[in-house]
Coordinates of N, CA and C and ligand atoms in Angstrom, one line a residue:
M1 N -15.4 -9.3 3.2 CA -14.2 -8.4 3.4 C -13.8 -7.9 2.0
I2 N -13.8 -6.6 1.9 CA -13.5 -5.9 0.6 C -12.0 -5.7 0.6
P3 N -11.3 -6.3 -0.4 CA -9.8 -6.1 -0.5 C -9.4 -4.7 -0.8
V4 N -8.3 -4.3 -0.2 CA -7.7 -3.0 -0.4 C -6.2 -3.2 -0.7
L5 N -5.7 -2.5 -1.7 CA -4.2 -2.5 -1.9 C -3.8 -1.0 -1.6
T6 N -2.9 -0.9 -0.6 CA -2.5 0.5 -0.3 C -1.1 0.7 -0.9
I7 N -1.0 1.9 -1.5 CA 0.3 2.3 -2.1 C 0.7 3.7 -1.5
D8 N 1.7 3.6 -0.5 CA 2.1 4.8 0.1 C 3.5 5.1 -0.3
G9 N 3.9 6.4 0.0 CA 5.3 6.8 -0.4 C 5.4 8.3 -0.4
P10 N 6.7 8.8 -0.6 CA 6.9 10.2 -0.6 C 6.4 10.9 -1.9
S11 N 6.5 12.2 -2.0 CA 6.0 12.9 -3.2 C 6.9 12.6 -4.4
G12 N 6.3 12.5 -5.6 CA 7.0 12.4 -6.8 C 7.5 11.0 -7.1
V13 N 7.1 10.0 -6.3 CA 7.6 8.7 -6.4 C 6.9 7.9 -7.5
G14 N 5.7 8.4 -7.9 CA 4.9 7.7 -9.0 C 3.8 6.9 -8.5
K15 N 3.4 7.2 -7.2 CA 2.3 6.4 -6.6 C 1.0 6.5 -7.5
G16 N 0.7 7.7 -7.8 CA -0.6 8.0 -8.6 C -0.6 7.2 -9.9
T17 N 0.5 7.3 -10.6 CA 0.6 6.6 -11.9 C 0.4 5.1 -11.7
V18 N 1.2 4.5 -10.8 CA 1.1 3.1 -10.5 C -0.3 2.7 -10.1
A19 N -0.9 3.5 -9.1 CA -2.2 3.2 -8.6 C -3.2 3.2 -9.7
N20 N -3.1 4.1 -10.6 CA -4.1 4.2 -11.6 C -4.1 3.0 -12.6
I21 N -2.8 2.6 -13.0 CA -2.7 1.5 -13.9 C -3.1 0.2 -13.2
V22 N -2.7 0.0 -11.9 CA -3.1 -1.2 -11.2 C -4.6 -1.3 -11.0
A23 N -5.2 -0.2 -10.6 CA -6.7 -0.2 -10.4 C -7.4 -0.5 -11.7
N24 N -6.9 0.0 -12.9 CA -7.5 -0.4 -14.2 C -7.3 -1.9 -14.4
Q25 N -6.1 -2.4 -14.2 CA -5.9 -3.8 -14.5 C -6.8 -4.7 -13.6
L26 N -6.9 -4.3 -12.3 CA -7.7 -5.2 -11.4 C -9.2 -4.9 -11.5
K27 N -9.5 -3.8 -12.2 CA -10.9 -3.3 -12.3 C -11.4 -2.9 -10.8
W28 N -10.5 -2.4 -10.0 CA -10.9 -2.0 -8.7 C -11.1 -0.5 -8.6
H29 N -11.7 0.0 -7.6 CA -11.9 1.5 -7.4 C -10.6 2.1 -7.1
L30 N -10.5 3.4 -7.2 CA -9.2 4.2 -6.9 C -9.5 5.3 -6.0
L31 N -8.6 5.4 -5.0 CA -8.7 6.6 -4.1 C -7.3 7.3 -4.1
D32 N -7.4 8.6 -4.5 CA -6.2 9.4 -4.5 C -6.3 10.3 -3.3
S33 N -5.8 9.8 -2.1 CA -6.1 10.5 -0.9 C -5.4 11.9 -0.9
G34 N -4.3 12.0 -1.6 CA -3.7 13.3 -1.7 C -4.6 14.4 -2.3
A35 N -5.4 14.0 -3.2 CA -6.3 14.9 -3.9 C -7.3 15.4 -2.8
I36 N -7.7 14.6 -1.9 CA -8.6 15.1 -0.8 C -7.9 16.2 0.0
Y37 N -6.7 15.9 0.4 CA -6.0 16.9 1.2 C -5.7 18.2 0.4
R38 N -5.4 18.0 -0.9 CA -5.2 19.2 -1.8 C -6.5 20.0 -2.0
A39 N -7.6 19.3 -2.2 CA -8.9 20.0 -2.4 C -9.3 20.7 -1.1
F40 N -9.1 20.0 0.0 CA -9.4 20.7 1.2 C -8.6 22.0 1.4
A41 N -7.3 21.9 1.1 CA -6.4 23.0 1.3 C -6.9 24.2 0.3
L42 N -7.3 23.8 -0.9 CA -7.7 24.8 -1.8 C -9.0 25.5 -1.3
A43 N -9.9 24.7 -0.8 CA -11.2 25.2 -0.3 C -11.0 26.1 0.9
A44 N -10.1 25.7 1.8 CA -9.8 26.5 3.0 C -9.1 27.8 2.6
S45 N -8.2 27.8 1.6 CA -7.5 29.0 1.3 C -8.5 30.0 0.5
K46 N -9.4 29.4 -0.3 CA -10.4 30.3 -1.0 C -11.3 31.0 0.0
R47 N -11.5 30.3 1.2 CA -12.4 30.9 2.2 C -11.6 31.7 3.2
N48 N -10.3 31.8 3.0 CA -9.4 32.5 3.9 C -9.4 31.9 5.3
I49 N -9.6 30.6 5.5 CA -9.6 30.0 6.8 C -8.1 29.7 7.2
H50 N -7.8 30.2 8.4 CA -6.4 30.1 8.8 C -6.1 28.7 9.4
L51 N -4.8 28.3 9.4 CA -4.4 27.0 10.0 C -4.8 26.8 11.4
D52 N -4.9 27.9 12.2 CA -5.2 27.7 13.7 C -6.7 27.7 13.9
N53 N -7.5 28.0 12.9 CA -9.0 28.1 13.2 C -9.6 26.7 13.1
T54 N -9.4 25.9 14.1 CA -9.8 24.5 14.1 C -11.3 24.3 13.8
K55 N -12.1 25.2 14.5 CA -13.5 25.0 14.4 C -14.0 25.1 12.9
E56 N -13.5 26.2 12.3 CA -13.9 26.4 10.9 C -13.4 25.4 9.9
L57 N -12.1 24.9 10.3 CA -11.5 23.9 9.4 C -12.4 22.6 9.5
L58 N -12.8 22.2 10.7 CA -13.6 21.0 10.9 C -14.9 21.1 10.3
D59 N -15.5 22.3 10.3 CA -16.8 22.6 9.7 C -16.7 22.4 8.2
L60 N -15.6 22.9 7.6 CA -15.4 22.8 6.2 C -15.1 21.3 5.8
A61 N -14.4 20.6 6.7 CA -14.1 19.2 6.4 C -15.3 18.4 6.3
S62 N -16.3 18.7 7.2 CA -17.5 17.8 7.2 C -18.5 18.3 6.1
N63 N -18.3 19.5 5.5 CA -19.2 19.9 4.5 C -18.6 20.0 3.1
L64 N -17.3 19.6 3.0 CA -16.6 19.7 1.8 C -17.3 19.1 0.6
N65 N -17.6 19.9 -0.4 CA -18.4 19.4 -1.6 C -17.4 18.9 -2.6
L66 N -17.0 17.7 -2.5 CA -15.9 17.2 -3.3 C -16.4 15.9 -4.1
R67 N -16.1 15.9 -5.4 CA -16.5 14.8 -6.3 C -15.4 14.3 -7.2
F68 N -15.2 13.1 -7.3 CA -14.2 12.5 -8.2 C -14.9 11.9 -9.4
E69 N -14.4 12.2 -10.6 CA -15.0 11.5 -11.8 C -13.8 10.8 -12.5
S70 N -14.0 9.6 -12.9 CA -13.0 8.8 -13.5 C -12.6 9.4 -14.9
D71 N -11.3 9.6 -15.1 CA -10.8 10.1 -16.4 C -9.4 9.5 -16.6
P72 N -9.3 8.5 -17.4 CA -8.0 7.8 -17.6 C -6.9 8.7 -18.1
A73 N -7.3 9.8 -18.8 CA -6.3 10.7 -19.4 C -5.7 11.5 -18.3
N74 N -6.3 11.7 -17.2 CA -5.8 12.7 -16.2 C -5.4 11.9 -14.9
N75 N -4.5 11.0 -15.0 CA -4.0 10.3 -13.9 C -5.2 9.6 -13.1
G76 N -6.2 9.2 -13.8 CA -7.3 8.5 -13.2 C -8.5 9.2 -12.9
L77 N -8.4 10.4 -12.3 CA -9.6 11.1 -11.8 C -9.6 12.6 -12.0
D78 N -10.8 13.1 -12.4 CA -11.0 14.5 -12.4 C -11.6 14.9 -11.1
V79 N -11.2 16.1 -10.6 CA -11.7 16.4 -9.2 C -12.6 17.7 -9.3
Y80 N -13.8 17.6 -8.7 CA -14.7 18.7 -8.7 C -14.9 19.2 -7.3
L81 N -14.6 20.5 -7.1 CA -14.8 21.1 -5.8 C -15.9 22.2 -5.9
D82 N -16.9 22.1 -5.1 CA -18.1 23.0 -5.2 C -18.6 23.0 -6.7
N83 N -18.6 21.8 -7.3 CA -19.1 21.6 -8.7 C -18.2 22.3 -9.8
T84 N -17.0 22.7 -9.4 CA -16.1 23.3 -10.4 C -14.9 22.4 -10.6
E85 N -14.5 22.1 -11.8 CA -13.4 21.2 -12.0 C -12.1 21.9 -11.6
V86 N -11.3 21.3 -10.7 CA -10.1 21.9 -10.1 C -8.9 21.0 -10.3
S87 N -8.9 20.0 -11.2 CA -7.8 19.1 -11.4 C -6.5 19.8 -11.6
S88 N -6.4 20.8 -12.5 CA -5.1 21.4 -12.7 C -4.6 22.2 -11.6
E89 N -5.6 23.0 -11.0 CA -5.2 23.9 -9.8 C -4.7 23.0 -8.7
L90 N -5.3 21.8 -8.6 CA -4.9 20.9 -7.5 C -3.5 20.4 -7.6
R91 N -3.0 20.3 -8.8 CA -1.7 19.7 -9.1 C -0.5 20.6 -8.8
T92 N -0.8 21.9 -8.7 CA 0.4 22.8 -8.5 C 1.1 22.6 -7.2
E93 N 2.4 22.9 -7.2 CA 3.2 22.7 -6.0 C 2.7 23.6 -4.8
K94 N 2.1 24.8 -5.2 CA 1.6 25.7 -4.2 C 0.5 25.0 -3.4
T95 N -0.4 24.3 -4.2 CA -1.5 23.6 -3.5 C -1.0 22.4 -2.6
A96 N 0.1 21.7 -3.2 CA 0.6 20.6 -2.4 C 1.2 21.1 -1.1
E97 N 1.9 22.2 -1.2 CA 2.5 22.8 0.0 C 1.5 23.2 1.1
L98 N 0.4 23.8 0.6 CA -0.7 24.1 1.5 C -1.3 22.9 2.1
A99 N -1.5 21.9 1.2 CA -2.1 20.6 1.7 C -1.2 20.0 2.8
S100 N 0.1 20.0 2.6 CA 1.0 19.4 3.6 C 0.9 20.1 4.9
N101 N 0.7 21.4 4.9 CA 0.5 22.2 6.1 C -0.8 21.8 6.9
F102 N -1.9 21.8 6.1 CA -3.1 21.4 6.7 C -3.1 19.9 7.2
A103 N -2.3 19.1 6.5 CA -2.3 17.6 6.8 C -1.6 17.4 8.1
M104 N -1.0 18.4 8.7 CA -0.3 18.2 10.0 C -1.3 18.2 11.2
I105 N -2.6 18.7 10.9 CA -3.5 18.9 12.0 C -4.3 17.5 12.2
G106 N -4.1 17.0 13.4 CA -4.6 15.7 13.7 C -6.1 15.6 13.7
A107 N -6.8 16.6 14.2 CA -8.3 16.6 14.2 C -8.8 16.7 12.8
L108 N -8.2 17.4 11.9 CA -8.6 17.4 10.6 C -8.4 16.1 9.9
R109 N -7.3 15.4 10.1 CA -7.1 14.1 9.5 C -8.2 13.1 10.0
E110 N -8.5 13.2 11.3 CA -9.6 12.4 11.8 C -10.9 12.6 11.1
S111 N -11.2 13.9 10.8 CA -12.5 14.1 10.2 C -12.5 13.8 8.7
L112 N -11.3 13.6 8.1 CA -11.3 13.2 6.7 C -11.2 11.7 6.5
L113 N -11.1 11.0 7.7 CA -10.9 9.6 7.7 C -12.1 8.8 7.0
I114 N -13.3 9.1 7.5 CA -14.4 8.3 7.0 C -14.7 8.5 5.5
R115 N -14.5 9.8 5.1 CA -14.6 10.2 3.7 C -13.7 9.3 2.8
Q116 N -12.5 9.0 3.4 CA -11.6 8.1 2.6 C -12.0 6.7 2.7
Q117 N -12.4 6.2 3.9 CA -12.8 4.8 4.0 C -14.1 4.5 3.2
Q118 N -14.9 5.5 2.9 CA -16.1 5.2 2.1 C -15.8 4.8 0.6
F119 N -14.5 4.9 0.2 CA -14.1 4.5 -1.1 C -14.0 3.0 -1.2
R120 N -14.0 2.3 0.0 CA -13.8 0.9 0.0 C -15.1 0.2 -0.5
K121 N -15.1 -0.2 -1.7 CA -16.3 -0.8 -2.3 C -15.9 -2.0 -3.1
L122 N -16.8 -3.0 -3.3 CA -16.6 -4.1 -4.1 C -16.3 -3.7 -5.5
P123 N -15.5 -4.4 -6.3 CA -14.8 -5.6 -6.0 C -13.5 -5.3 -5.2
G124 N -13.0 -4.1 -5.0 CA -11.8 -3.8 -4.3 C -11.4 -2.4 -4.5
L125 N -10.3 -1.9 -3.7 CA -9.9 -0.6 -3.8 C -8.4 -0.5 -3.8
V126 N -7.9 0.4 -4.7 CA -6.4 0.7 -4.7 C -6.4 2.1 -4.1
A127 N -5.7 2.3 -3.0 CA -5.6 3.6 -2.3 C -4.2 4.1 -2.2
D128 N -4.0 5.4 -2.7 CA -2.6 5.9 -2.7 C -2.5 7.1 -1.7
G129 N -1.4 7.2 -1.0 CA -1.2 8.3 -0.1 C 0.0 8.2 0.7
R130 N -0.1 8.7 2.0 CA 1.0 8.6 2.9 C 0.7 7.7 4.1
D131 N -0.6 7.5 4.5 CA -0.9 6.7 5.7 C -2.0 5.7 5.3
M132 N -2.1 5.3 4.1 CA -3.1 4.3 3.7 C -2.9 3.0 4.4
G133 N -1.7 2.5 4.4 CA -1.4 1.2 5.1 C -1.2 1.3 6.6
T134 N -0.8 2.5 7.1 CA -0.6 2.6 8.5 C -1.8 3.0 9.3
V135 N -2.7 3.8 8.7 CA -3.9 4.3 9.5 C -5.2 4.0 8.8
V136 N -5.4 4.5 7.6 CA -6.7 4.6 7.0 C -7.2 3.2 6.7
F137 N -6.4 2.3 6.1 CA -6.8 0.9 5.8 C -5.7 0.0 6.4
K138 N -5.6 0.1 7.7 CA -4.6 -0.6 8.5 C -4.8 -2.1 8.3
D139 N -6.0 -2.6 8.0 CA -6.3 -4.0 7.9 C -6.2 -4.5 6.4
A140 N -5.7 -3.6 5.5 CA -5.6 -4.0 4.1 C -4.7 -5.2 3.9
P141 N -5.2 -6.2 3.1 CA -4.4 -7.4 2.9 C -3.1 -7.2 2.0
Y142 N -3.1 -6.1 1.2 CA -2.0 -5.8 0.3 C -1.5 -4.4 0.6
K143 N -0.2 -4.4 0.9 CA 0.4 -3.0 1.2 C 1.8 -2.9 0.5
V144 N 1.9 -1.7 -0.1 CA 3.1 -1.4 -0.8 C 3.6 0.0 -0.4
F145 N 4.9 0.1 -0.3 CA 5.5 1.4 0.0 C 6.6 1.7 -1.1
L146 N 6.4 2.7 -1.9 CA 7.3 3.1 -2.9 C 8.3 4.1 -2.5
T147 N 9.6 3.9 -2.8 CA 10.6 4.9 -2.5 C 11.4 5.2 -3.8
A148 N 12.1 6.3 -3.8 CA 13.1 6.6 -4.9 C 13.9 7.8 -4.4
N149 N 15.1 7.9 -4.9 CA 15.9 9.0 -4.4 C 15.3 10.4 -4.7
A150 N 15.6 11.4 -3.9 CA 15.0 12.7 -4.1 C 15.2 13.3 -5.5
E151 N 16.4 13.1 -6.1 CA 16.6 13.7 -7.4 C 15.7 13.1 -8.4
E152 N 15.6 11.8 -8.4 CA 14.7 11.1 -9.3 C 13.2 11.5 -9.1
R153 N 12.8 11.7 -7.9 CA 11.5 12.1 -7.6 C 11.2 13.5 -8.1
A154 N 12.2 14.4 -7.9 CA 12.1 15.8 -8.4 C 11.9 15.8 -9.9
K155 N 12.7 14.9 -10.6 CA 12.6 14.8 -12.1 C 11.2 14.3 -12.5
R156 N 10.7 13.3 -11.8 CA 9.4 12.8 -12.2 C 8.3 13.8 -11.9
R157 N 8.4 14.5 -10.8 CA 7.5 15.6 -10.5 C 7.5 16.7 -11.5
L158 N 8.7 17.1 -12.0 CA 8.8 18.2 -12.9 C 8.2 17.7 -14.3
K159 N 8.5 16.5 -14.7 CA 8.0 16.0 -15.9 C 6.4 16.0 -15.9
Q160 N 5.9 15.6 -14.8 CA 4.4 15.6 -14.6 C 3.9 17.0 -14.7
L161 N 4.6 18.0 -14.0 CA 4.1 19.3 -14.1 C 4.1 19.9 -15.5
H162 N 5.2 19.6 -16.2 CA 5.4 20.1 -17.6 C 4.3 19.5 -18.5
E163 N 4.0 18.2 -18.3 CA 2.9 17.5 -19.1 C 1.6 18.2 -18.9
R164 N 1.4 18.8 -17.7 CA 0.2 19.5 -17.4 C 0.2 21.0 -17.7
G165 N 1.4 21.4 -18.4 CA 1.5 22.8 -18.8 C 1.8 23.7 -17.6
I166 N 2.4 23.1 -16.5 CA 2.7 23.9 -15.3 C 4.3 24.1 -15.3
A167 N 4.7 25.4 -15.2 CA 6.2 25.6 -15.3 C 6.9 25.2 -14.0
G168 N 8.2 25.0 -14.0 CA 9.0 24.7 -12.8 C 10.4 24.4 -13.3
N169 N 11.4 24.5 -12.3 CA 12.7 24.1 -12.7 C 13.2 23.1 -11.7
I170 N 14.3 22.3 -12.0 CA 14.7 21.2 -11.3 C 15.2 21.5 -9.9
S171 N 16.0 22.5 -9.7 CA 16.6 22.8 -8.4 C 15.4 23.2 -7.4
H172 N 14.5 24.0 -7.9 CA 13.4 24.5 -7.1 C 12.5 23.3 -6.8
T173 N 12.2 22.4 -7.8 CA 11.3 21.3 -7.5 C 12.0 20.3 -6.5
L174 N 13.3 20.1 -6.6 CA 14.0 19.3 -5.7 C 13.9 19.8 -4.3
E175 N 14.1 21.1 -4.1 CA 13.9 21.8 -2.8 C 12.5 21.5 -2.2
E176 N 11.5 21.7 -3.1 CA 10.1 21.6 -2.7 C 9.8 20.1 -2.2
V177 N 10.3 19.2 -3.1 CA 10.0 17.8 -2.8 C 10.7 17.4 -1.4
K178 N 11.9 17.9 -1.2 CA 12.6 17.5 0.0 C 11.9 18.2 1.3
N179 N 11.5 19.4 1.1 CA 10.8 20.1 2.2 C 9.5 19.4 2.6
R180 N 8.8 19.1 1.6 CA 7.4 18.5 1.8 C 7.6 17.1 2.5
D181 N 8.6 16.3 2.0 CA 8.8 15.0 2.6 C 9.2 15.1 4.0
E182 N 10.1 16.1 4.3 CA 10.6 16.3 5.7 C 9.4 16.6 6.6
R183 N 8.5 17.5 6.1 CA 7.3 17.9 6.9 C 6.4 16.6 7.1
D184 N 6.1 15.9 6.0 CA 5.2 14.8 6.1 C 5.8 13.6 6.9
A185 N 7.1 13.5 6.9 CA 7.7 12.4 7.7 C 7.9 12.7 9.1
S186 N 8.0 14.0 9.5 CA 8.3 14.3 10.9 C 7.1 14.8 11.6
R187 N 5.9 14.8 11.0 CA 4.7 15.3 11.7 C 4.3 14.3 12.8
K188 N 3.5 14.8 13.8 CA 3.1 14.0 14.9 C 2.0 13.0 14.5
H189 N 1.1 13.5 13.7 CA -0.1 12.6 13.3 C 0.1 11.9 12.0
S190 N 0.0 10.6 12.0 CA 0.1 9.8 10.8 C 1.3 10.2 9.9
P191 N 2.5 10.2 10.4 CA 3.6 10.5 9.6 C 3.9 9.6 8.4
L192 N 4.5 10.1 7.4 CA 4.9 9.2 6.3 C 5.9 8.1 6.7
R193 N 5.4 6.9 6.7 CA 6.4 5.8 7.0 C 5.7 4.5 6.5
P194 N 6.6 3.5 6.2 CA 6.0 2.2 5.7 C 5.3 1.5 6.8
S195 N 4.2 0.8 6.5 CA 3.6 -0.1 7.4 C 4.6 -1.3 7.6
E196 N 4.5 -2.0 8.7 CA 5.4 -3.1 8.9 C 5.2 -4.2 7.9
E197 N 4.0 -4.3 7.4 CA 3.7 -5.4 6.5 C 3.9 -5.0 5.1
A198 N 4.3 -3.8 4.8 CA 4.4 -3.3 3.4 C 5.6 -3.9 2.6
L199 N 5.3 -4.2 1.4 CA 6.4 -4.5 0.5 C 7.0 -3.2 0.0
I200 N 8.3 -3.0 0.3 CA 9.0 -1.8 0.0 C 9.7 -2.0 -1.4
I201 N 9.4 -1.1 -2.3 CA 10.0 -1.1 -3.6 C 10.7 0.2 -3.9
D202 N 12.0 0.0 -4.1 CA 12.8 1.2 -4.5 C 12.7 1.3 -6.0
T203 N 12.0 2.4 -6.5 CA 11.7 2.5 -7.9 C 12.7 3.4 -8.6
S204 N 13.8 3.8 -8.0 CA 14.8 4.8 -8.6 C 15.2 4.3 -10.0
D205 N 15.5 3.0 -10.1 CA 16.0 2.5 -11.4 C 15.0 1.6 -12.1
L206 N 13.7 1.7 -11.8 CA 12.7 0.9 -12.4 C 11.8 1.7 -13.3
T207 N 11.3 1.0 -14.4 CA 10.3 1.7 -15.2 C 8.9 1.5 -14.5
V208 N 8.0 2.3 -15.0 CA 6.6 2.2 -14.4 C 6.1 0.8 -14.6
N209 N 6.4 0.2 -15.8 CA 5.9 -1.2 -16.0 C 6.5 -2.2 -15.1
E210 N 7.8 -2.0 -14.7 CA 8.4 -2.9 -13.8 C 7.8 -2.8 -12.4
V211 N 7.5 -1.6 -12.0 CA 6.9 -1.4 -10.7 C 5.5 -2.0 -10.7
V212 N 4.7 -1.8 -11.8 CA 3.4 -2.3 -11.9 C 3.4 -3.9 -11.8
T213 N 4.4 -4.5 -12.5 CA 4.5 -5.9 -12.5 C 4.7 -6.4 -11.0
R214 N 5.6 -5.8 -10.3 CA 5.8 -6.2 -8.9 C 4.6 -6.1 -8.0
V215 N 3.9 -5.0 -8.2 CA 2.7 -4.7 -7.4 C 1.6 -5.7 -7.7
M216 N 1.5 -6.0 -9.0 CA 0.4 -7.0 -9.5 C 0.8 -8.4 -8.9
A217 N 2.1 -8.7 -8.9 CA 2.5 -10.0 -8.4 C 2.0 -10.2 -6.9
L218 N 2.1 -9.1 -6.2 CA 1.7 -9.2 -4.8 C 0.2 -9.5 -4.6
V219 N -0.6 -8.9 -5.5 CA -2.1 -9.0 -5.4 C -2.5 -10.4 -6.0
K220 N -1.8 -10.8 -7.0 CA -2.2 -12.1 -7.7 C -1.9 -13.4 -6.9
V221 N -1.0 -13.3 -5.9 CA -0.6 -14.6 -5.2 C -1.7 -15.2 -4.4
Ligands
C5P301 O1 0.0 12.8 -2.7 P1 0.0 14.3 -2.8 O2 1.3 14.9 -3.3 O3 -1.2 14.7 -3.7 O4 -0.3 14.8 -1.4 C1 -0.3 16.2 -1.0 C2 -0.1 16.3 0.5 O5 -1.2 15.8 1.2 C3 1.1 15.5 1.0 O6 2.4 16.2 0.9 C4 0.7 15.2 2.4 O7 1.1 16.3 3.3 C5 -0.8 15.2 2.4 N1 -1.3 13.8 2.4 C6 -1.4 13.2 3.6 N2 -1.9 12.0 3.7 C7 -2.3 11.3 2.6 C8 -2.2 11.9 1.4 C9 -1.7 13.2 1.3 O8 -1.0 13.8 4.6 N3 -2.8 10.1 2.8

């Protein structure tokens, strides 16, 4: 049984940062499932495939040429789509918004399921996303759900964008974060919600190190 630690939560909560640090400390593999949805959205928009064109979307999902390479400087992973590095393009709010629209399609989520489950390899996996604990790794022995108030998440998201040289302002980012959460939490398929077994951590007033310590304590017991 290969252990999995799932880290779910809304956008801007710091899942990626925490997942990356914890994966490094445990020396486990890392899955950034949001990057799969973002890369898919980018590929579909480059090919002009519309949201209602289920057949072409599913064809693309099964042929998506996507590769992750470990890069500690870039939140853990560099992402290659069709052999081109797309990590920066992937991080923009425009791509996130597109991803969240494609992520509502149940059949598409189904077809991306195995691609995500294939990351489960020894000695273990840290998986971050929206439905890691509720759907993709339902049997995971360790589950965490991170929350923080929307203002704090917008601030964190903006800081992250600025560090990557991407422009943005706080009121606009707050609006985007709220809209995307609303869509992710209210969708029919795999909505954003904590698994019943998840340890819920409100990170609003915690440092990254404090969150990491709590998550590590869960895995170490
Ligand atoms: O986590 P990230 O912000 O990169 O995710 C981008 C979008 O992809 C989310 O807003 C969500 O709609 C979708 N997503 C999802 N399920 C996941 C990960 C991401 O639906 N497991």
